[in-house]
mmCIF file with all atom_site columns, C-alpha atoms in Angstrom:
data_model
loop_
_atom_site.group_PDB
_atom_site.id
_atom_site.type_symbol
_atom_site.label_atom_id
_atom_site.label_alt_id
_atom_site.label_comp_id
_atom_site.label_asym_id
_atom_site.label_entity_id
_atom_site.label_seq_id
_atom_site.pdbx_PDB_ins_code
_atom_site.Cartn_x
_atom_site.Cartn_y
_atom_site.Cartn_z
_atom_site.occupancy
_atom_site.B_iso_or_equiv
_atom_site.pdbx_formal_charge
_atom_site.auth_seq_id
_atom_site.auth_comp_id
_atom_site.auth_asym_id
_atom_site.auth_atom_id
_atom_site.pdbx_PDB_model_num
ATOM 1   C CA . UNK I 1 1   ? 0.000  0.000  0.000  1.00 74.00 ? 21  UNK I CA 1
ATOM 2   C CA . UNK I 1 2   ? 1.321  3.442  -0.908 1.00 81.00 ? 22  UNK I CA 1
ATOM 3   C CA . UNK I 1 3   ? 0.292  6.618  0.890  1.00 84.00 ? 23  UNK I CA 1
ATOM 4   C CA . UNK I 1 4   ? 1.570  10.114 1.470  1.00 90.00 ? 24  UNK I CA 1
ATOM 5   C CA . UNK I 1 5   ? 3.774  10.760 4.456  1.00 91.00 ? 25  UNK I CA 1
ATOM 6   C CA . UNK I 1 6   ? 2.651  13.553 6.727  1.00 91.00 ? 26  UNK I CA 1
ATOM 7   C CA . UNK I 1 7   ? 5.078  15.969 8.361  1.00 92.00 ? 27  UNK I CA 1
ATOM 8   C CA . UNK I 1 8   ? 6.087  14.566 11.729 1.00 92.00 ? 28  UNK I CA 1
ATOM 9   C CA . UNK I 1 9   ? 5.331  10.923 10.839 1.00 92.00 ? 29  UNK I CA 1
ATOM 10  C CA . UNK I 1 10  ? 7.919  8.487  12.214 1.00 92.00 ? 30  UNK I CA 1
ATOM 11  C CA . UNK I 1 11  ? 9.412  6.577  9.299  1.00 91.00 ? 31  UNK I CA 1
ATOM 12  C CA . UNK I 1 12  ? 12.064 4.615  11.133 1.00 91.00 ? 32  UNK I CA 1
ATOM 13  C CA . UNK I 1 13  ? 13.039 3.932  14.720 1.00 91.00 ? 33  UNK I CA 1
ATOM 14  C CA . UNK I 1 14  ? 16.589 2.833  15.441 1.00 87.00 ? 34  UNK I CA 1
ATOM 15  C CA . UNK I 1 15  ? 16.939 0.831  18.670 1.00 86.00 ? 35  UNK I CA 1
ATOM 16  C CA . UNK I 1 16  ? 19.501 2.232  21.145 1.00 81.00 ? 36  UNK I CA 1
ATOM 17  C CA . UNK I 1 17  ? 21.752 -0.834 20.841 1.00 78.00 ? 37  UNK I CA 1
ATOM 18  C CA . UNK I 1 18  ? 22.251 -0.005 17.146 1.00 83.00 ? 38  UNK I CA 1
ATOM 19  C CA . UNK I 1 19  ? 23.335 3.575  17.850 1.00 83.00 ? 39  UNK I CA 1
ATOM 20  C CA . UNK I 1 20  ? 27.052 4.074  18.399 1.00 83.00 ? 40  UNK I CA 1
ATOM 21  C CA . UNK I 1 21  ? 27.528 6.444  21.297 1.00 79.00 ? 41  UNK I CA 1
ATOM 22  C CA . UNK I 1 22  ? 28.857 6.967  24.798 1.00 79.00 ? 42  UNK I CA 1
ATOM 23  C CA . UNK I 1 23  ? 25.857 5.256  26.383 1.00 74.00 ? 43  UNK I CA 1
ATOM 24  C CA . UNK I 1 24  ? 25.541 2.323  23.984 1.00 73.00 ? 44  UNK I CA 1
ATOM 25  C CA . UNK I 1 25  ? 25.375 -0.994 25.852 1.00 71.00 ? 45  UNK I CA 1
ATOM 26  C CA . UNK I 1 26  ? 28.311 -3.255 25.057 1.00 69.00 ? 46  UNK I CA 1
ATOM 27  C CA . UNK I 1 27  ? 30.563 -0.493 23.732 1.00 71.00 ? 47  UNK I CA 1
ATOM 28  C CA . UNK I 1 28  ? 33.945 -0.633 25.447 1.00 67.00 ? 48  UNK I CA 1
ATOM 29  C CA . UNK I 1 29  ? 35.968 2.552  25.981 1.00 70.00 ? 49  UNK I CA 1
ATOM 30  C CA . UNK I 1 30  ? 38.255 4.177  28.511 1.00 72.00 ? 50  UNK I CA 1
ATOM 31  C CA . UNK I 1 31  ? 36.206 5.794  31.246 1.00 74.00 ? 51  UNK I CA 1
ATOM 32  C CA . UNK I 1 32  ? 39.291 7.811  32.283 1.00 76.00 ? 52  UNK I CA 1
ATOM 33  C CA . UNK I 1 33  ? 39.642 9.303  28.812 1.00 78.00 ? 53  UNK I CA 1
ATOM 34  C CA . UNK I 1 34  ? 35.938 10.002 28.656 1.00 78.00 ? 54  UNK I CA 1
ATOM 35  C CA . UNK I 1 35  ? 36.032 11.680 32.067 1.00 80.00 ? 55  UNK I CA 1
ATOM 36  C CA . UNK I 1 36  ? 38.921 13.863 30.850 1.00 80.00 ? 56  UNK I CA 1
ATOM 37  C CA . UNK I 1 37  ? 36.822 15.079 27.913 1.00 81.00 ? 57  UNK I CA 1
ATOM 38  C CA . UNK I 1 38  ? 34.351 17.880 28.664 1.00 82.00 ? 58  UNK I CA 1
ATOM 39  C CA . UNK I 1 39  ? 30.716 16.855 27.994 1.00 82.00 ? 59  UNK I CA 1
ATOM 40  C CA . UNK I 1 40  ? 30.279 19.942 25.799 1.00 81.00 ? 60  UNK I CA 1
ATOM 41  C CA . UNK I 1 41  ? 32.754 18.365 23.361 1.00 80.00 ? 61  UNK I CA 1
ATOM 42  C CA . UNK I 1 42  ? 30.320 15.589 22.455 1.00 81.00 ? 62  UNK I CA 1
ATOM 43  C CA . UNK I 1 43  ? 32.028 15.036 19.109 1.00 80.00 ? 63  UNK I CA 1
ATOM 44  C CA . UNK I 1 44  ? 35.361 14.347 20.848 1.00 82.00 ? 64  UNK I CA 1
ATOM 45  C CA . UNK I 1 45  ? 33.604 11.970 23.265 1.00 83.00 ? 65  UNK I CA 1
ATOM 46  C CA . UNK I 1 46  ? 32.011 10.159 20.344 1.00 84.00 ? 66  UNK I CA 1
ATOM 47  C CA . UNK I 1 47  ? 35.433 10.054 18.677 1.00 83.00 ? 67  UNK I CA 1
ATOM 48  C CA . UNK I 1 48  ? 36.845 8.250  21.727 1.00 83.00 ? 68  UNK I CA 1
ATOM 49  C CA . UNK I 1 49  ? 34.085 5.664  21.521 1.00 84.00 ? 69  UNK I CA 1
ATOM 50  C CA . UNK I 1 50  ? 34.649 5.303  17.783 1.00 86.00 ? 70  UNK I CA 1
ATOM 51  C CA . UNK I 1 51  ? 38.406 4.799  18.292 1.00 84.00 ? 71  UNK I CA 1
ATOM 52  C CA . UNK I 1 52  ? 37.713 2.165  20.932 1.00 85.00 ? 72  UNK I CA 1
ATOM 53  C CA . UNK I 1 53  ? 35.374 0.311  18.590 1.00 86.00 ? 73  UNK I CA 1
ATOM 54  C CA . UNK I 1 54  ? 37.914 0.568  15.763 1.00 88.00 ? 74  UNK I CA 1
ATOM 55  C CA . UNK I 1 55  ? 40.504 -1.011 18.079 1.00 87.00 ? 75  UNK I CA 1
ATOM 56  C CA . UNK I 1 56  ? 38.135 -3.918 18.796 1.00 87.00 ? 76  UNK I CA 1
ATOM 57  C CA . UNK I 1 57  ? 38.145 -4.807 15.100 1.00 90.00 ? 77  UNK I CA 1
ATOM 58  C CA . UNK I 1 58  ? 35.819 -7.642 14.139 1.00 93.00 ? 78  UNK I CA 1
ATOM 59  C CA . UNK I 1 59  ? 34.800 -8.072 17.788 1.00 90.00 ? 79  UNK I CA 1
ATOM 60  C CA . UNK I 1 60  ? 32.920 -4.772 17.611 1.00 89.00 ? 80  UNK I CA 1
ATOM 61  C CA . UNK I 1 61  ? 29.226 -4.973 16.716 1.00 87.00 ? 81  UNK I CA 1
ATOM 62  C CA . UNK I 1 62  ? 29.892 -1.787 14.721 1.00 89.00 ? 82  UNK I CA 1
ATOM 63  C CA . UNK I 1 63  ? 32.843 -3.219 12.748 1.00 91.00 ? 83  UNK I CA 1
ATOM 64  C CA . UNK I 1 64  ? 31.078 -3.088 9.379  1.00 92.00 ? 84  UNK I CA 1
ATOM 65  C CA . UNK I 1 65  ? 30.165 0.565  9.924  1.00 89.00 ? 85  UNK I CA 1
ATOM 66  C CA . UNK I 1 66  ? 33.583 1.538  11.297 1.00 89.00 ? 86  UNK I CA 1
ATOM 67  C CA . UNK I 1 67  ? 35.337 -0.108 8.336  1.00 91.00 ? 87  UNK I CA 1
ATOM 68  C CA . UNK I 1 68  ? 33.412 2.140  5.938  1.00 90.00 ? 88  UNK I CA 1
ATOM 69  C CA . UNK I 1 69  ? 34.628 5.383  7.540  1.00 85.00 ? 89  UNK I CA 1
ATOM 70  C CA . UNK I 1 70  ? 37.432 7.377  5.918  1.00 79.00 ? 90  UNK I CA 1
ATOM 71  C CA . UNK I 1 71  ? 40.874 6.958  7.470  1.00 75.00 ? 91  UNK I CA 1
ATOM 72  C CA . UNK I 1 72  ? 41.559 10.702 7.405  1.00 69.00 ? 92  UNK I CA 1
ATOM 73  C CA . UNK I 1 73  ? 39.465 13.818 7.397  1.00 61.00 ? 93  UNK I CA 1
ATOM 74  C CA . UNK I 1 74  ? 41.321 16.837 6.075  1.00 63.00 ? 94  UNK I CA 1
ATOM 75  C CA . UNK I 1 75  ? 39.548 20.038 6.974  1.00 64.00 ? 95  UNK I CA 1
ATOM 76  C CA . UNK I 1 76  ? 40.242 23.465 8.425  1.00 62.00 ? 96  UNK I CA 1
ATOM 77  C CA . UNK I 1 77  ? 39.702 22.238 11.991 1.00 60.00 ? 97  UNK I CA 1
ATOM 78  C CA . UNK I 1 78  ? 41.848 19.148 11.622 1.00 60.00 ? 98  UNK I CA 1
ATOM 79  C CA . UNK I 1 79  ? 44.961 19.960 9.604  1.00 55.00 ? 99  UNK I CA 1
ATOM 80  C CA . UNK I 1 80  ? 47.848 17.493 9.863  1.00 52.00 ? 100 UNK I CA 1
ATOM 81  C CA . UNK I 1 81  ? 48.985 17.085 13.478 1.00 47.00 ? 101 UNK I CA 1
ATOM 82  C CA . UNK I 1 82  ? 52.592 17.699 12.525 1.00 48.00 ? 102 UNK I CA 1
ATOM 83  C CA . UNK I 1 83  ? 52.761 20.946 14.475 1.00 48.00 ? 103 UNK I CA 1
ATOM 84  C CA . UNK I 1 84  ? 53.560 22.880 11.313 1.00 52.00 ? 104 UNK I CA 1
ATOM 85  C CA . UNK I 1 85  ? 51.623 26.119 11.025 1.00 55.00 ? 105 UNK I CA 1
ATOM 86  C CA . UNK I 1 86  ? 48.117 27.021 11.996 1.00 55.00 ? 106 UNK I CA 1
ATOM 87  C CA . UNK I 1 87  ? 46.840 28.293 8.667  1.00 62.00 ? 107 UNK I CA 1
ATOM 88  C CA . UNK I 1 88  ? 43.996 27.017 6.563  1.00 67.00 ? 108 UNK I CA 1
ATOM 89  C CA . UNK I 1 89  ? 44.278 28.117 2.940  1.00 69.00 ? 109 UNK I CA 1
ATOM 90  C CA . UNK I 1 90  ? 40.553 27.526 2.382  1.00 67.00 ? 110 UNK I CA 1
ATOM 91  C CA . UNK I 1 91  ? 39.701 30.228 4.944  1.00 70.00 ? 111 UNK I CA 1
ATOM 92  C CA . UNK I 1 92  ? 42.255 32.817 3.828  1.00 72.00 ? 112 UNK I CA 1
ATOM 93  C CA . UNK I 1 93  ? 39.524 35.014 2.348  1.00 76.00 ? 113 UNK I CA 1
ATOM 94  C CA . UNK I 1 94  ? 37.618 35.126 5.658  1.00 78.00 ? 114 UNK I CA 1
ATOM 95  C CA . UNK I 1 95  ? 40.002 36.344 8.392  1.00 82.00 ? 115 UNK I CA 1
ATOM 96  C CA . UNK I 1 96  ? 37.467 36.350 11.285 1.00 84.00 ? 116 UNK I CA 1
ATOM 97  C CA . UNK I 1 97  ? 36.407 32.785 10.487 1.00 79.00 ? 117 UNK I CA 1
ATOM 98  C CA . UNK I 1 98  ? 40.037 31.758 10.020 1.00 77.00 ? 118 UNK I CA 1
ATOM 99  C CA . UNK I 1 99  ? 40.835 33.205 13.464 1.00 81.00 ? 119 UNK I CA 1
ATOM 100 C CA . UNK I 1 100 ? 37.964 31.267 15.070 1.00 80.00 ? 120 UNK I CA 1
ATOM 101 C CA . UNK I 1 101 ? 39.063 28.060 13.338 1.00 77.00 ? 121 UNK I CA 1
ATOM 102 C CA . UNK I 1 102 ? 42.646 28.624 14.557 1.00 78.00 ? 122 UNK I CA 1
ATOM 103 C CA . UNK I 1 103 ? 41.335 29.053 18.110 1.00 81.00 ? 123 UNK I CA 1
ATOM 104 C CA . UNK I 1 104 ? 39.342 25.846 17.824 1.00 78.00 ? 124 UNK I CA 1
ATOM 105 C CA . UNK I 1 105 ? 42.437 24.011 16.541 1.00 78.00 ? 125 UNK I CA 1
ATOM 106 C CA . UNK I 1 106 ? 44.435 25.263 19.535 1.00 80.00 ? 126 UNK I CA 1
ATOM 107 C CA . UNK I 1 107 ? 41.684 24.025 21.868 1.00 80.00 ? 127 UNK I CA 1
ATOM 108 C CA . UNK I 1 108 ? 41.593 20.645 20.141 1.00 79.00 ? 128 UNK I CA 1
ATOM 109 C CA . UNK I 1 109 ? 45.383 20.318 20.334 1.00 79.00 ? 129 UNK I CA 1
ATOM 110 C CA . UNK I 1 110 ? 45.235 21.132 24.034 1.00 83.00 ? 130 UNK I CA 1
ATOM 111 C CA . UNK I 1 111 ? 42.520 18.527 24.561 1.00 81.00 ? 131 UNK I CA 1
ATOM 112 C CA . UNK I 1 112 ? 44.557 16.001 22.583 1.00 80.00 ? 132 UNK I CA 1
ATOM 113 C CA . UNK I 1 113 ? 47.524 16.612 24.883 1.00 83.00 ? 133 UNK I CA 1
ATOM 114 C CA . UNK I 1 114 ? 45.345 16.167 27.980 1.00 81.00 ? 134 UNK I CA 1
ATOM 115 C CA . UNK I 1 115 ? 43.823 12.966 26.627 1.00 79.00 ? 135 UNK I CA 1
ATOM 116 C CA . UNK I 1 116 ? 47.243 11.594 25.673 1.00 80.00 ? 136 UNK I CA 1
ATOM 117 C CA . UNK I 1 117 ? 48.408 12.235 29.237 1.00 79.00 ? 137 UNK I CA 1
ATOM 118 C CA . UNK I 1 118 ? 45.289 10.541 30.660 1.00 76.00 ? 138 UNK I CA 1
ATOM 119 C CA . UNK I 1 119 ? 45.773 7.566  28.326 1.00 74.00 ? 139 UNK I CA 1
ATOM 120 C CA . UNK I 1 120 ? 49.382 7.158  29.431 1.00 74.00 ? 140 UNK I CA 1
ATOM 121 C CA . UNK I 1 121 ? 48.388 6.713  33.101 1.00 72.00 ? 141 UNK I CA 1
#
């Protein structure tokens, strides 16, 4: 049977155990690293969970999904972590935005240092 879909109609419900996240049952990650990551940085917290699932390999229930993700993500917020420069050529025409992106990169580098220290304990 075919019918129109009304605005607000639920088309699909994804059970919580199929959603990769900090609270997903069965997902294994470092609670120390998660505790060292501010809750406001939800994307970094999700990244920690994703890294943990990647490390589990085929043992992860999310292995098929994780294997489909790109291995690198070049963008203005995540330039190579080689410590060389803080510029983003793509934002050169927008100095205020470039300055904000540079500030975000500095914050992310600081967080990375804190998480590396927490992981080493």
